[in-house]
Every structure is written in structure tokens, then in C-alpha cells.
Amino acid sequence: MQVKDTAFARKLGAFVALSDAELDILSAMHGRRRTFPAGRDMVHEGQVNRSAYVLAAGWVCSYKTLPDGGRQIVDFQIPGDFLGLRSVLFRTADHNIEPVTRVEASEVQFSDLFEGFAQSPRLATAVLWAASRDEAMVVEHLVGIGRRNAQERTAHFLLELGARLTLVGLATPRGYACPLSQYLLADALGLSAVHVNRVLREFREAGLVTFQKGRVEIHDLAGLVALADFDVAYLDHDGPLLK
Amino acid sequence: MQVKDTAFARKLGAFVALSDAELDILSAMHGRRRTFPAGRDMVHEGQVNRSAYVLAAGWVCSYKTLPDGGRQIVDFQIPGDFLGLRSVLFRTADHNIEPVTRVEASEVQFSDLFEGFAQSPRLATAVLWAASRDEAMVVEHLVGIGRRNAQERTAHFLLELGARLTLVGLATPRGYACPLSQYLLADALGLSAVHVNRVLREFREAGLVTFQKGRVEIHDLAGLVALADFDVAYLDHDGPLLK
């Protein structure tokens, strides 16, 4: 696969129209490809001097653990996303990263990032854009847990995933493949798995969306958007700002 | 005041040891100083092509509104912080920014940021670090609202503010000036103002911390850290990584 066809290039391409020279820099970042099995942490909270990764294939979740043994899933990462960007900028990893499926990811060290920025300030702004978009998603999850009811929160989450996957060519307005269990959804949404199951049944019976057998099928996109009060602006997908 | 003494330079200096040339670039970013009164939004959700700001003096809050008229405060910004960095990278502002006090802030346009990055990739990584640290704080607020009880959440929040203010020279381990009302605290913590008031009274009676007359006085730092399970690592304050 050429680098311009990777999810990473497609994603950064939403902010900057990438030149051949910039694609070459991304190519170098994609060099050290590694494979990780599902269910074993790639990065632990508290580890020092960790690499970051760019996810090429598969899904991961990032989460924090609490003294009582509970966990809060902060977000899921999909192909094209950075994993543990803070782990390479900060001295100490402040969260855990666990593959949900078998994943392929390219290791990115601080020096790769720094040299890429030195060669192309456009790429530096694109990475800043990607980090800002990650923050915008965490903000929406905060608002969801703080202020949205279980239905609104779940609908918002499914629409966000759909928009993110569409950007990297892994979804259509009809739906997408989704490997998340109801337990993982529950830990992300701050609900119990039983509650998530009930909400998904209500959505199915209302003809909005079906999530079963690893696939989200969206039957009534407009209805789901209205229920969630979903405004895609926070994902900033309107095509490159830097031509 | 020389630029090296500003909160912005002190904050970025926690990640890169700033050279004279880099301080000059920051100085240029600090050029267009503006004043904003308390209580009137500087940036509205949905506005397009907005500037970002670097806060020089005063406090602001960033928040999202909900269809039912409620709001979730995402964070407060203090001197040295970026305001609306996403507003300059994204086409559409995805949140509101409102001064809590009268503020002074320097306007930063996309071209300022881009030219700064072109001149110094070190500065680009410092800005990426600052944005990542903002995200780390939103993650903690998500974990707080999702998984911490009212006492833990409030204690964590007061300690986080103290650590942030210390970095820019506005707090000591004994305490700090804080202009936030209990209503603002409540909207940030996802609690009612009555509940916040009760928690603060419990803290005072337990000899942990007093928050009154615009000042947070920390009486038992170790006790407060233990209650909140507060680990400052997510703020990454251990001195410059890039010498």
C-alpha cells in the first residue's frame, strides 16, 4: 500500500493537502511496523519514556484505572489515529492503551516527530490539528457523561464513530464494522452493560440503528442525529484548510 | 514585563528551554494585546474563522451548552493558557469561551502560529505539548465525573488548579487566589451548588482546605492528595525535556 492510501495520510489530509515530500516524511514514520495481540496493554499508566504509535489496522481503547479497581474508557482509537502521543511528549504515560482486536501499529519516537516538524511546519500543524480533534472528542465524552441521558449519549457515540471511520474510508452513511463489546461500550459511556443492552434494543425497536454481530447498521441517520443533537463540526472534516 | 517573565513563556519553558530567538517569536505572538470584560463570551460555539488567544491576566471558562439550556464547563483557563486553539485550527468554534474576571489576552492568528512553527520546530513541539496537557486535564475531568465521588472530584480539581497555578508562579503549596464562584465550580464538577457548598464545608471541618473570600488555603496537602488519589504526572511539570 502506498502511504497516501493509509488511514494516517487520509486523516492528516483532512487538514493539509499533503505534498509528495510530506508523504515521504509520513512514510518514514510508518517504517517500524509492529503487531500486538488483543487484550494485552501496549502502554501502562506510569511507564516512562514510551514510544507513540500510529494505528494502521485494528481497534484499541485508552483508559484510566481507579483505586477501587474500576476503569473509565476515555476513547477508542481506529486506524489513522495516534496512540499515546502524550506518552512520547510527557515523561510518564498518564493512561493505559489496550488493543481491542489484534492491531498493527507503527512506532513513532520523539525524534521522528521532531525531525518531521523540522522538515515541514505544515505537518506540525496537521499533528496539532489531530491532537486538538482528539481533545474535542474527549470534551464531547465529558459533556455526554456530565449532561446527556443514556439514549443521547449512546446515539452521539455511535454517530461520532461513524464520522471518524468515514474519514478513513471504513464506514458509509449506512454503517460500519465495529468490534466493541457491550462491556467496552458500557465502560466508555459510564453505563452498565445491562443498560447499554436496553438502549440498543430501544434503538433497534425504534428503527434507528442496529448493533449486532460486530456491525452497526444505521437505518435512520436523521433520526439518530436529532436524538443525539449531533453536530459534526467538532470533528472538522470539511477538507483541507492548508492547501 | 519581559516576555521570559510572562506566564506563557514560563509554561512553555516547562517543556523546552527557550532560546532568545524562541522568546522573540513568543514576543511577536504577544503583540496584539486586548482586554475583555467579565461575563461576555469571547468566542461562541458555531462561530467561524476565530482567532485564538494567549491569556496574560485573569481567568476564563470554556463550556458547551446543551439543548435543554444546561451547560457543562469543560475547563477553566489561567494565565499562560491558550484560549480557543481549536477555533483557529478548526473551521468552526466547537465551544464557548467566557471571561470569569476581566482578562487581558493576546490575539494569535493561524499565520502567527504557522510562522512560529516554521521558525522553530522546538516551539511547535512545545505547543503540541501544551495542547496535549490540556487534553490530559479534560481526561481527568471525564474520569472525575464518570468515576469519582463528589469529595474526590472536588479535591482533585482544587489540587489540579494549584499545580497549574504553581507552574506560572501564581500559587504556593499553601494556596492560591481563586475567583471561581460555587456556581462555576458546580457546572465544572457536575454537581449542584448546594452539593459543592456541603463538600467545601466538610473539607474545612476536616482541616483539609478552606475556600472562601476568593482564596483557596490548603491546610493538609498530603491529606488532600490522598483523598483525591492525585498523581501530578499527567501535568508533566518536571522541567524541560528539550534542553
Short mmCIF file of C-alpha atoms in Angstrom, two decimals:
data_model
loop_
_atom_site.label_atom_id
_atom_site.label_comp_id
_atom_site.label_asym_id
_atom_site.label_seq_id
_atom_site.Cartn_x
_atom_site.Cartn_y
_atom_site.Cartn_z
CA MET A 1 0.00 0.00 0.00
CA GLN A 2 1.28 3.47 -0.84
CA VAL A 3 1.50 5.85 2.09
CA LYS A 4 -1.08 8.19 0.56
CA ASP A 5 -3.64 5.36 0.83
CA THR A 6 -3.03 4.77 4.53
CA ALA A 7 -5.59 5.86 7.11
CA PHE A 8 -2.95 8.15 8.67
CA ALA A 9 -2.38 10.07 5.42
CA ARG A 10 -6.14 10.24 4.75
CA LYS A 11 -6.72 11.65 8.22
CA LEU A 12 -3.95 14.29 8.18
CA GLY A 13 -5.02 15.05 4.59
CA ALA A 14 -8.29 16.36 6.03
CA PHE A 15 -6.25 19.26 7.42
CA VAL A 16 -3.36 19.70 4.95
CA ALA A 17 -3.22 18.74 1.29
CA LEU A 18 -0.09 16.57 1.60
CA SER A 19 2.75 17.12 -0.86
CA ASP A 20 4.97 14.28 -2.08
CA ALA A 21 7.70 15.47 0.29
CA GLU A 22 5.24 15.39 3.21
CA LEU A 23 4.05 11.92 2.22
CA ASP A 24 7.70 10.81 2.28
CA ILE A 25 8.02 12.09 5.86
CA LEU A 26 4.86 10.14 6.83
CA SER A 27 6.31 7.11 5.08
CA ALA A 28 9.40 7.28 7.29
CA MET A 29 7.11 7.47 10.36
CA HIS A 30 5.35 4.34 9.12
CA GLY A 31 8.61 2.38 8.97
CA ARG A 32 8.74 0.41 12.21
CA ARG A 33 5.55 -1.65 11.92
CA ARG A 34 4.67 -3.89 14.88
CA THR A 35 1.83 -6.29 15.69
CA PHE A 36 0.10 -6.51 19.07
CA PRO A 37 -2.39 -9.17 20.26
CA ALA A 38 -5.81 -8.22 21.64
CA GLY A 39 -6.22 -7.76 25.37
CA ARG A 40 -2.66 -7.05 26.46
CA ASP A 41 -1.72 -3.42 27.29
CA MET A 42 0.64 -1.72 24.82
CA VAL A 43 1.27 1.11 27.29
CA HIS A 44 0.67 1.11 31.07
CA GLU A 45 -0.11 4.20 33.10
CA GLY A 46 3.06 5.24 34.92
CA GLN A 47 5.55 3.80 32.39
CA VAL A 48 8.33 6.19 31.40
CA ASN A 49 9.91 7.03 28.06
CA ARG A 50 7.37 5.23 25.92
CA SER A 51 7.03 5.38 22.16
CA ALA A 52 3.89 6.62 20.49
CA TYR A 53 2.25 4.63 17.69
CA VAL A 54 0.21 5.34 14.61
CA LEU A 55 -2.52 2.73 14.33
CA ALA A 56 -2.55 1.06 10.89
CA ALA A 57 -5.13 -1.70 11.43
CA GLY A 58 -7.42 -2.79 14.27
CA TRP A 59 -9.01 -1.01 17.23
CA VAL A 60 -7.62 -0.08 20.65
CA CYS A 61 -9.04 1.55 23.76
CA SER A 62 -7.37 4.06 26.04
CA TYR A 63 -8.43 4.07 29.67
CA LYS A 64 -7.61 5.14 33.21
CA THR A 65 -7.92 2.86 36.22
CA LEU A 66 -9.20 3.92 39.63
CA PRO A 67 -8.15 2.92 43.13
CA ASP A 68 -11.37 0.87 43.55
CA GLY A 69 -10.44 -1.25 40.52
CA GLY A 70 -12.95 0.43 38.20
CA ARG A 71 -11.95 1.90 34.89
CA GLN A 72 -13.06 4.74 32.67
CA ILE A 73 -12.51 4.24 28.94
CA VAL A 74 -11.55 7.65 27.58
CA ASP A 75 -11.78 6.81 23.89
CA PHE A 76 -11.32 4.12 21.28
CA GLN A 77 -8.70 4.57 18.57
CA ILE A 78 -9.20 3.48 14.98
CA PRO A 79 -6.82 3.26 12.01
CA GLY A 80 -5.04 6.55 11.34
CA ASP A 81 -5.12 7.63 14.99
CA PHE A 82 -2.13 8.31 17.20
CA LEU A 83 -1.79 6.08 20.24
CA GLY A 84 -0.06 7.53 23.25
CA LEU A 85 1.07 10.81 21.74
CA ARG A 86 1.22 12.14 25.31
CA SER A 87 3.44 9.19 26.27
CA VAL A 88 6.15 10.48 23.94
CA LEU A 89 5.76 14.15 24.95
CA PHE A 90 5.33 13.55 28.68
CA ARG A 91 7.85 11.85 30.90
CA THR A 92 5.28 9.42 32.27
CA ALA A 93 2.38 7.70 30.44
CA ASP A 94 -0.83 9.03 32.03
CA HIS A 95 -3.15 6.32 30.70
CA ASN A 96 -3.32 2.71 29.52
CA ILE A 97 -3.63 1.57 25.91
CA GLU A 98 -5.09 -1.86 25.21
CA PRO A 99 -5.79 -3.46 21.81
CA VAL A 100 -9.46 -4.43 21.40
CA THR A 101 -8.53 -6.54 18.37
CA ARG A 102 -5.19 -7.70 17.01
CA VAL A 103 -3.58 -4.48 15.82
CA GLU A 104 -0.82 -3.32 13.53
CA ALA A 105 0.84 -0.09 14.52
CA SER A 106 3.92 1.90 13.56
CA GLU A 107 6.22 3.00 16.34
CA VAL A 108 6.94 6.76 16.42
CA GLN A 109 9.68 8.11 18.63
CA PHE A 110 10.08 11.68 19.75
CA SER A 111 12.96 12.17 17.32
CA ASP A 112 10.76 11.08 14.37
CA LEU A 113 8.15 13.62 15.34
CA PHE A 114 10.67 16.37 15.93
CA GLU A 115 12.50 15.75 12.63
CA GLY A 116 9.19 15.67 10.76
CA PHE A 117 8.25 19.03 12.28
CA ALA A 118 11.65 20.50 11.34
CA GLN A 119 11.17 19.39 7.74
CA SER A 120 7.57 20.54 7.44
CA PRO A 121 5.78 23.07 9.66
CA ARG A 122 2.62 22.15 7.71
CA LEU A 123 2.93 18.65 9.11
CA ALA A 124 3.44 20.09 12.60
CA THR A 125 0.14 21.99 12.31
CA ALA A 126 -1.56 18.84 10.99
CA VAL A 127 -0.40 16.84 14.02
CA LEU A 128 -1.54 19.70 16.29
CA TRP A 129 -4.91 19.58 14.48
CA ALA A 130 -5.15 15.81 15.05
CA ALA A 131 -4.32 16.24 18.76
CA SER A 132 -6.89 19.05 19.03
CA ARG A 133 -9.50 16.84 17.40
CA ASP A 134 -8.72 14.11 19.95
CA GLU A 135 -9.28 16.67 22.70
CA ALA A 136 -12.56 17.77 21.09
CA MET A 137 -13.76 14.16 21.27
CA VAL A 138 -12.83 13.83 24.94
CA VAL A 139 -14.73 17.10 25.54
CA GLU A 140 -17.82 15.54 23.90
CA HIS A 141 -17.44 12.43 26.06
CA LEU A 142 -17.22 14.67 29.15
CA VAL A 143 -20.37 16.53 28.08
CA GLY A 144 -22.04 13.19 27.36
CA ILE A 145 -21.32 11.71 30.78
CA GLY A 146 -22.00 15.01 32.54
CA ARG A 147 -25.18 16.12 30.80
CA ARG A 148 -26.65 13.69 28.26
CA ASN A 149 -29.03 10.87 29.15
CA ALA A 150 -28.21 7.25 28.24
CA GLN A 151 -30.01 7.39 24.87
CA GLU A 152 -28.48 10.71 23.75
CA ARG A 153 -25.03 9.64 24.91
CA THR A 154 -25.11 6.28 23.14
CA ALA A 155 -26.50 7.77 19.91
CA HIS A 156 -23.84 10.52 19.97
CA PHE A 157 -21.12 7.94 20.45
CA LEU A 158 -22.27 5.74 17.55
CA LEU A 159 -22.52 8.78 15.23
CA GLU A 160 -19.06 10.01 16.25
CA LEU A 161 -17.54 6.61 15.49
CA GLY A 162 -19.30 6.59 12.12
CA ALA A 163 -17.95 10.04 11.20
CA ARG A 164 -14.41 9.12 12.27
CA LEU A 165 -14.49 5.83 10.36
CA THR A 166 -15.91 7.55 7.26
CA LEU A 167 -12.93 9.93 7.18
CA VAL A 168 -10.52 6.99 6.87
CA GLY A 169 -12.71 5.03 4.44
CA LEU A 170 -14.05 2.46 6.93
CA ALA A 171 -17.72 3.47 7.10
CA THR A 172 -20.57 4.68 4.90
CA PRO A 173 -23.73 6.55 5.98
CA ARG A 174 -25.31 3.06 6.14
CA GLY A 175 -22.99 1.73 8.84
CA TYR A 176 -19.67 0.18 9.79
CA ALA A 177 -17.94 -2.88 11.22
CA CYS A 178 -17.46 -2.43 14.99
CA PRO A 179 -15.62 -4.93 17.23
CA LEU A 180 -16.69 -3.35 20.54
CA SER A 181 -18.49 -5.47 23.12
CA GLN A 182 -21.31 -4.07 25.23
CA TYR A 183 -18.91 -4.19 28.21
CA LEU A 184 -16.48 -1.89 26.42
CA LEU A 185 -19.30 0.44 25.37
CA ALA A 186 -20.53 0.49 28.97
CA ASP A 187 -17.08 1.45 30.33
CA ALA A 188 -16.84 4.28 27.78
CA LEU A 189 -20.37 5.60 28.32
CA GLY A 190 -20.41 5.34 32.13
CA LEU A 191 -23.39 2.94 31.98
CA SER A 192 -23.82 -0.70 32.97
CA ALA A 193 -23.69 -3.34 30.23
CA VAL A 194 -27.34 -4.16 31.03
CA HIS A 195 -28.27 -0.52 30.48
CA VAL A 196 -26.34 -0.36 27.17
CA ASN A 197 -28.13 -3.52 26.06
CA ARG A 198 -31.54 -1.96 26.84
CA VAL A 199 -30.69 1.29 25.00
CA LEU A 200 -29.54 -0.66 21.92
CA ARG A 201 -32.77 -2.72 21.98
CA GLU A 202 -34.81 0.50 22.13
CA PHE A 203 -32.87 1.90 19.17
CA ARG A 204 -33.48 -1.28 17.19
CA GLU A 205 -37.21 -1.32 18.01
CA ALA A 206 -37.48 2.37 17.06
CA GLY A 207 -35.89 1.62 13.67
CA LEU A 208 -32.92 3.95 14.32
CA VAL A 209 -29.87 1.71 14.37
CA THR A 210 -28.98 -1.96 14.88
CA PHE A 211 -25.73 -3.04 16.53
CA GLN A 212 -25.25 -6.80 16.40
CA LYS A 213 -22.77 -9.38 15.14
CA GLY A 214 -19.97 -6.82 15.03
CA ARG A 215 -21.78 -4.40 12.77
CA VAL A 216 -23.53 -1.07 13.28
CA GLU A 217 -26.33 -0.63 10.70
CA ILE A 218 -27.79 2.85 10.62
CA HIS A 219 -31.42 2.76 9.48
CA ASP A 220 -32.46 6.35 10.24
CA LEU A 221 -29.47 8.68 10.22
CA ALA A 222 -31.56 11.88 10.52
CA GLY A 223 -33.49 10.43 13.46
CA LEU A 224 -30.30 9.41 15.25
CA VAL A 225 -28.71 12.85 14.64
CA ALA A 226 -31.80 14.58 16.03
CA LEU A 227 -31.92 12.32 19.10
CA ALA A 228 -28.24 12.94 19.89
CA ASP A 229 -28.26 16.64 18.90
CA PHE A 230 -25.14 15.64 16.95
CA ASP A 231 -23.22 18.45 15.21
CA VAL A 232 -20.22 17.06 13.34
CA ALA A 233 -18.38 20.46 13.40
CA TYR A 234 -16.18 19.36 16.35
CA LEU A 235 -14.57 16.74 14.10
CA ASP A 236 -13.68 19.38 11.48
CA HIS A 237 -13.96 17.22 8.37
CA ASP A 238 -14.64 19.83 5.67
CA GLY A 239 -11.48 19.25 3.64
CA PRO A 240 -8.00 20.76 3.86
CA LEU A 241 -7.56 24.20 5.44
CA LEU A 242 -3.94 24.26 4.25
CA LYS A 243 -3.92 23.68 0.51
CA MET B 1 7.49 42.89 31.59
CA GLN B 2 9.98 40.90 29.54
CA VAL B 3 8.50 38.03 27.58
CA LYS B 4 10.54 35.47 29.53
CA ASP B 5 8.67 36.55 32.67
CA THR B 6 5.22 36.01 31.17
CA ALA B 7 3.07 33.07 32.22
CA PHE B 8 3.10 31.83 28.60
CA ALA B 9 6.91 31.64 28.47
CA ARG B 10 7.05 30.04 31.94
CA LYS B 11 4.55 27.41 30.86
CA LEU B 12 6.17 26.51 27.52
CA GLY B 13 9.51 26.64 29.32
CA ALA B 14 8.37 23.59 31.29
CA PHE B 15 8.74 21.64 28.05
CA VAL B 16 11.52 23.44 26.12
CA ALA B 17 14.34 25.57 27.49
CA LEU B 18 13.52 28.65 25.39
CA SER B 19 16.36 30.33 23.47
CA ASP B 20 16.45 34.08 22.90
CA ALA B 21 15.28 33.52 19.32
CA GLU B 22 12.33 31.47 20.58
CA LEU B 23 11.47 34.13 23.16
CA ASP B 24 11.42 36.66 20.31
CA ILE B 25 8.89 34.51 18.44
CA LEU B 26 6.72 34.34 21.58
CA SER B 27 7.09 38.10 21.93
CA ALA B 28 5.66 38.58 18.45
CA MET B 29 2.72 36.32 19.41
CA HIS B 30 2.15 38.53 22.44
CA GLY B 31 1.85 41.65 20.29
CA ARG B 32 -1.87 42.24 19.84
CA ARG B 33 -2.98 42.58 23.47
CA ARG B 34 -6.72 43.01 24.08
CA THR B 35 -8.91 43.43 27.15
CA PHE B 36 -12.24 41.65 27.69
CA PRO B 37 -14.84 42.30 30.42
CA ALA B 38 -16.11 39.50 32.67
CA GLY B 39 -19.25 37.66 31.69
CA ARG B 40 -19.41 38.28 27.94
CA ASP B 41 -18.36 35.42 25.61
CA MET B 42 -15.08 35.97 23.72
CA VAL B 43 -15.87 33.07 21.37
CA HIS B 44 -19.29 31.48 20.69
CA GLU B 45 -19.81 27.87 19.67
CA GLY B 46 -20.51 27.82 15.92
CA GLN B 47 -18.57 30.98 15.03
CA VAL B 48 -16.22 30.61 12.07
CA ASN B 49 -12.67 31.79 11.45
CA ARG B 50 -11.98 32.87 15.01
CA SER B 51 -8.63 33.91 16.45
CA ALA B 52 -7.04 32.08 19.32
CA TYR B 53 -5.70 33.93 22.36
CA VAL B 54 -2.95 33.51 24.89
CA LEU B 55 -4.26 34.52 28.30
CA ALA B 56 -2.00 37.08 30.00
CA ALA B 57 -4.08 38.01 33.06
CA GLY B 58 -7.40 36.90 34.54
CA TRP B 59 -9.43 33.67 34.39
CA VAL B 60 -11.83 32.35 31.76
CA CYS B 61 -14.04 29.28 31.46
CA SER B 62 -14.69 27.18 28.37
CA TYR B 63 -18.03 25.42 28.16
CA LYS B 64 -20.55 23.69 25.94
CA THR B 65 -24.27 24.39 26.02
CA LEU B 66 -26.96 21.76 25.70
CA PRO B 67 -30.37 21.82 24.00
CA ASP B 68 -32.12 21.92 27.42
CA GLY B 69 -30.25 25.13 28.31
CA GLY B 70 -27.82 23.43 30.68
CA ARG B 71 -24.10 23.81 30.35
CA GLN B 72 -21.02 21.75 31.05
CA ILE B 73 -17.89 23.70 31.92
CA VAL B 74 -15.01 21.81 30.32
CA ASP B 75 -12.18 23.68 31.99
CA PHE B 76 -11.00 27.00 33.36
CA GLN B 77 -8.05 28.75 31.76
CA ILE B 78 -5.45 30.67 33.72
CA PRO B 79 -2.59 32.97 32.64
CA GLY B 80 -0.27 31.30 30.14
CA ASP B 81 -3.01 29.10 28.67
CA PHE B 82 -4.22 29.10 25.09
CA LEU B 83 -7.87 30.04 24.60
CA GLY B 84 -9.63 28.59 21.60
CA LEU B 85 -6.66 26.91 19.96
CA ARG B 86 -9.19 24.66 18.23
CA SER B 87 -11.04 27.75 16.97
CA VAL B 88 -8.01 28.71 14.90
CA LEU B 89 -7.32 25.16 13.64
CA PHE B 90 -10.94 24.17 13.03
CA ARG B 91 -13.30 25.94 10.70
CA THR B 92 -15.96 26.29 13.38
CA ALA B 93 -15.53 27.03 17.09
CA ASP B 94 -16.79 23.96 18.97
CA HIS B 95 -17.18 25.59 22.37
CA ASN B 96 -17.78 28.89 24.16
CA ILE B 97 -15.16 30.95 25.98
CA GLU B 98 -16.28 33.37 28.69
CA PRO B 99 -14.12 35.54 30.94
CA VAL B 100 -14.71 34.82 34.64
CA THR B 101 -12.86 38.04 35.54
CA ARG B 102 -11.69 40.96 33.42
CA VAL B 103 -8.97 39.46 31.26
CA GLU B 104 -6.04 40.53 29.15
CA ALA B 105 -5.23 38.28 26.24
CA SER B 106 -3.06 38.37 23.14
CA GLU B 107 -4.68 37.52 19.84
CA VAL B 108 -2.97 34.73 17.88
CA GLN B 109 -3.91 34.07 14.29
CA PHE B 110 -3.24 30.93 12.33
CA SER B 111 -0.46 32.69 10.39
CA ASP B 112 1.34 33.62 13.66
CA LEU B 113 1.25 30.02 14.78
CA PHE B 114 2.33 28.68 11.40
CA GLU B 115 5.21 31.15 11.06
CA GLY B 116 6.35 30.39 14.61
CA PHE B 117 6.40 26.67 13.79
CA ALA B 118 8.36 27.31 10.58
CA GLN B 119 10.98 29.25 12.52
CA SER B 120 11.24 26.81 15.41
CA PRO B 121 10.17 23.14 15.39
CA ARG B 122 11.04 23.17 19.11
CA LEU B 123 8.27 25.69 19.62
CA ALA B 124 5.91 23.52 17.56
CA THR B 125 6.56 20.59 19.89
CA ALA B 126 6.08 22.88 22.91
CA VAL B 127 2.67 23.98 21.62
CA LEU B 128 1.78 20.33 20.92
CA TRP B 129 2.86 19.54 24.50
CA ALA B 130 0.62 22.33 25.84
CA ALA B 131 -2.34 21.08 23.78
CA SER B 132 -1.69 17.51 24.98
CA ARG B 133 -1.61 18.71 28.58
CA ASP B 134 -4.98 20.43 28.03
CA GLU B 135 -6.32 17.12 26.75
CA ALA B 136 -4.87 15.29 29.77
CA MET B 137 -6.82 17.68 32.02
CA VAL B 138 -10.08 17.07 30.14
CA VAL B 139 -9.41 13.33 30.51
CA GLU B 140 -9.10 13.79 34.29
CA HIS B 141 -12.35 15.77 34.35
CA LEU B 142 -14.04 12.95 32.39
CA VAL B 143 -12.70 10.37 34.87
CA GLY B 144 -13.81 12.63 37.72
CA ILE B 145 -17.38 12.97 36.52
CA GLY B 146 -17.56 9.35 35.41
CA ARG B 147 -15.96 7.59 38.37
CA ARG B 148 -15.02 9.82 41.32
CA ASN B 149 -17.41 10.76 44.11
CA ALA B 150 -18.12 14.40 44.93
CA GLN B 151 -15.35 14.66 47.57
CA GLU B 152 -12.66 13.01 45.42
CA ARG B 153 -13.67 15.04 42.38
CA THR B 154 -13.62 18.38 44.18
CA ALA B 155 -10.31 17.65 45.92
CA HIS B 156 -8.75 16.57 42.60
CA PHE B 157 -9.94 19.74 40.93
CA LEU B 158 -8.55 22.04 43.66
CA LEU B 159 -5.17 20.25 43.55
CA GLU B 160 -5.02 20.43 39.75
CA LEU B 161 -5.66 24.18 39.82
CA GLY B 162 -2.95 24.57 42.46
CA ALA B 163 -0.41 22.66 40.38
CA ARG B 164 -1.25 24.64 37.22
CA LEU B 165 -1.05 27.97 39.04
CA THR B 166 2.24 27.00 40.69
CA LEU B 167 3.81 26.40 37.26
CA VAL B 168 3.10 30.01 36.26
CA GLY B 169 4.04 31.49 39.64
CA LEU B 170 0.50 32.13 40.92
CA ALA B 171 0.29 29.59 43.75
CA THR B 172 2.36 28.08 46.55
CA PRO B 173 1.81 24.74 48.33
CA ARG B 174 -0.12 26.84 50.89
CA GLY B 175 -2.78 28.04 48.45
CA TYR B 176 -3.85 30.47 45.78
CA ALA B 177 -6.24 33.29 44.83
CA CYS B 178 -9.28 31.83 43.05
CA PRO B 179 -12.13 33.93 41.59
CA LEU B 180 -14.48 30.99 40.93
CA SER B 181 -17.97 31.03 42.43
CA GLN B 182 -19.59 27.88 43.77
CA TYR B 183 -21.94 28.02 40.76
CA LEU B 184 -18.98 27.84 38.37
CA LEU B 185 -17.41 25.03 40.38
CA ALA B 186 -20.73 23.18 40.29
CA ASP B 187 -21.01 23.46 36.48
CA ALA B 188 -17.46 22.15 36.11
CA LEU B 189 -17.85 19.28 38.58
CA GLY B 190 -21.31 18.14 37.51
CA LEU B 191 -22.67 18.83 41.00
CA SER B 192 -25.25 21.28 42.34
CA ALA B 193 -24.01 24.46 44.02
CA VAL B 194 -25.60 23.22 47.26
CA HIS B 195 -23.60 19.99 46.99
CA VAL B 196 -20.36 21.89 46.29
CA ASN B 197 -21.04 24.05 49.33
CA ARG B 198 -21.52 20.97 51.51
CA VAL B 199 -18.32 19.33 50.25
CA LEU B 200 -16.31 22.51 50.88
CA ARG B 201 -17.74 22.72 54.42
CA GLU B 202 -16.73 19.10 55.06
CA PHE B 203 -13.20 19.86 53.80
CA ARG B 204 -12.97 22.89 56.09
CA GLU B 205 -14.25 20.96 59.12
CA ALA B 206 -11.80 18.13 58.38
CA GLY B 207 -8.94 20.64 58.33
CA LEU B 208 -8.01 19.83 54.70
CA VAL B 209 -8.64 23.04 52.76
CA THR B 210 -10.61 26.28 53.09
CA PHE B 211 -12.09 28.05 50.07
CA GLN B 212 -13.58 31.41 51.00
CA LYS B 213 -13.28 35.10 50.12
CA GLY B 214 -11.65 34.28 46.77
CA ARG B 215 -8.82 32.25 48.28
CA VAL B 216 -8.03 28.56 48.48
CA GLU B 217 -5.95 27.83 51.62
CA ILE B 218 -4.51 24.34 51.73
CA HIS B 219 -4.06 23.18 55.33
CA ASP B 220 -3.28 19.50 54.76
CA LEU B 221 -1.79 18.93 51.32
CA ALA B 222 -0.90 15.27 51.96
CA GLY B 223 -4.43 14.56 53.23
CA LEU B 224 -6.00 16.20 50.20
CA VAL B 225 -3.68 14.32 47.78
CA ALA B 226 -4.57 11.03 49.48
CA LEU B 227 -8.31 11.75 49.38
CA ALA B 228 -8.21 12.61 45.66
CA ASP B 229 -5.67 9.91 44.71
CA PHE B 230 -3.95 12.81 42.94
CA ASP B 231 -0.90 11.98 40.82
CA VAL B 232 0.56 15.11 39.25
CA ALA B 233 2.28 13.13 36.44
CA TYR B 234 -0.49 13.98 33.93
CA LEU B 235 0.53 17.64 34.13
CA ASP B 236 4.16 16.78 33.24
CA HIS B 237 5.88 19.51 35.23
CA ASP B 238 9.33 18.02 35.78
CA GLY B 239 11.32 20.62 33.85
CA PRO B 240 12.30 20.85 30.18
CA LEU B 241 12.51 17.67 28.11
CA LEU B 242 14.10 19.65 25.27
CA LYS B 243 17.14 21.43 26.67
#
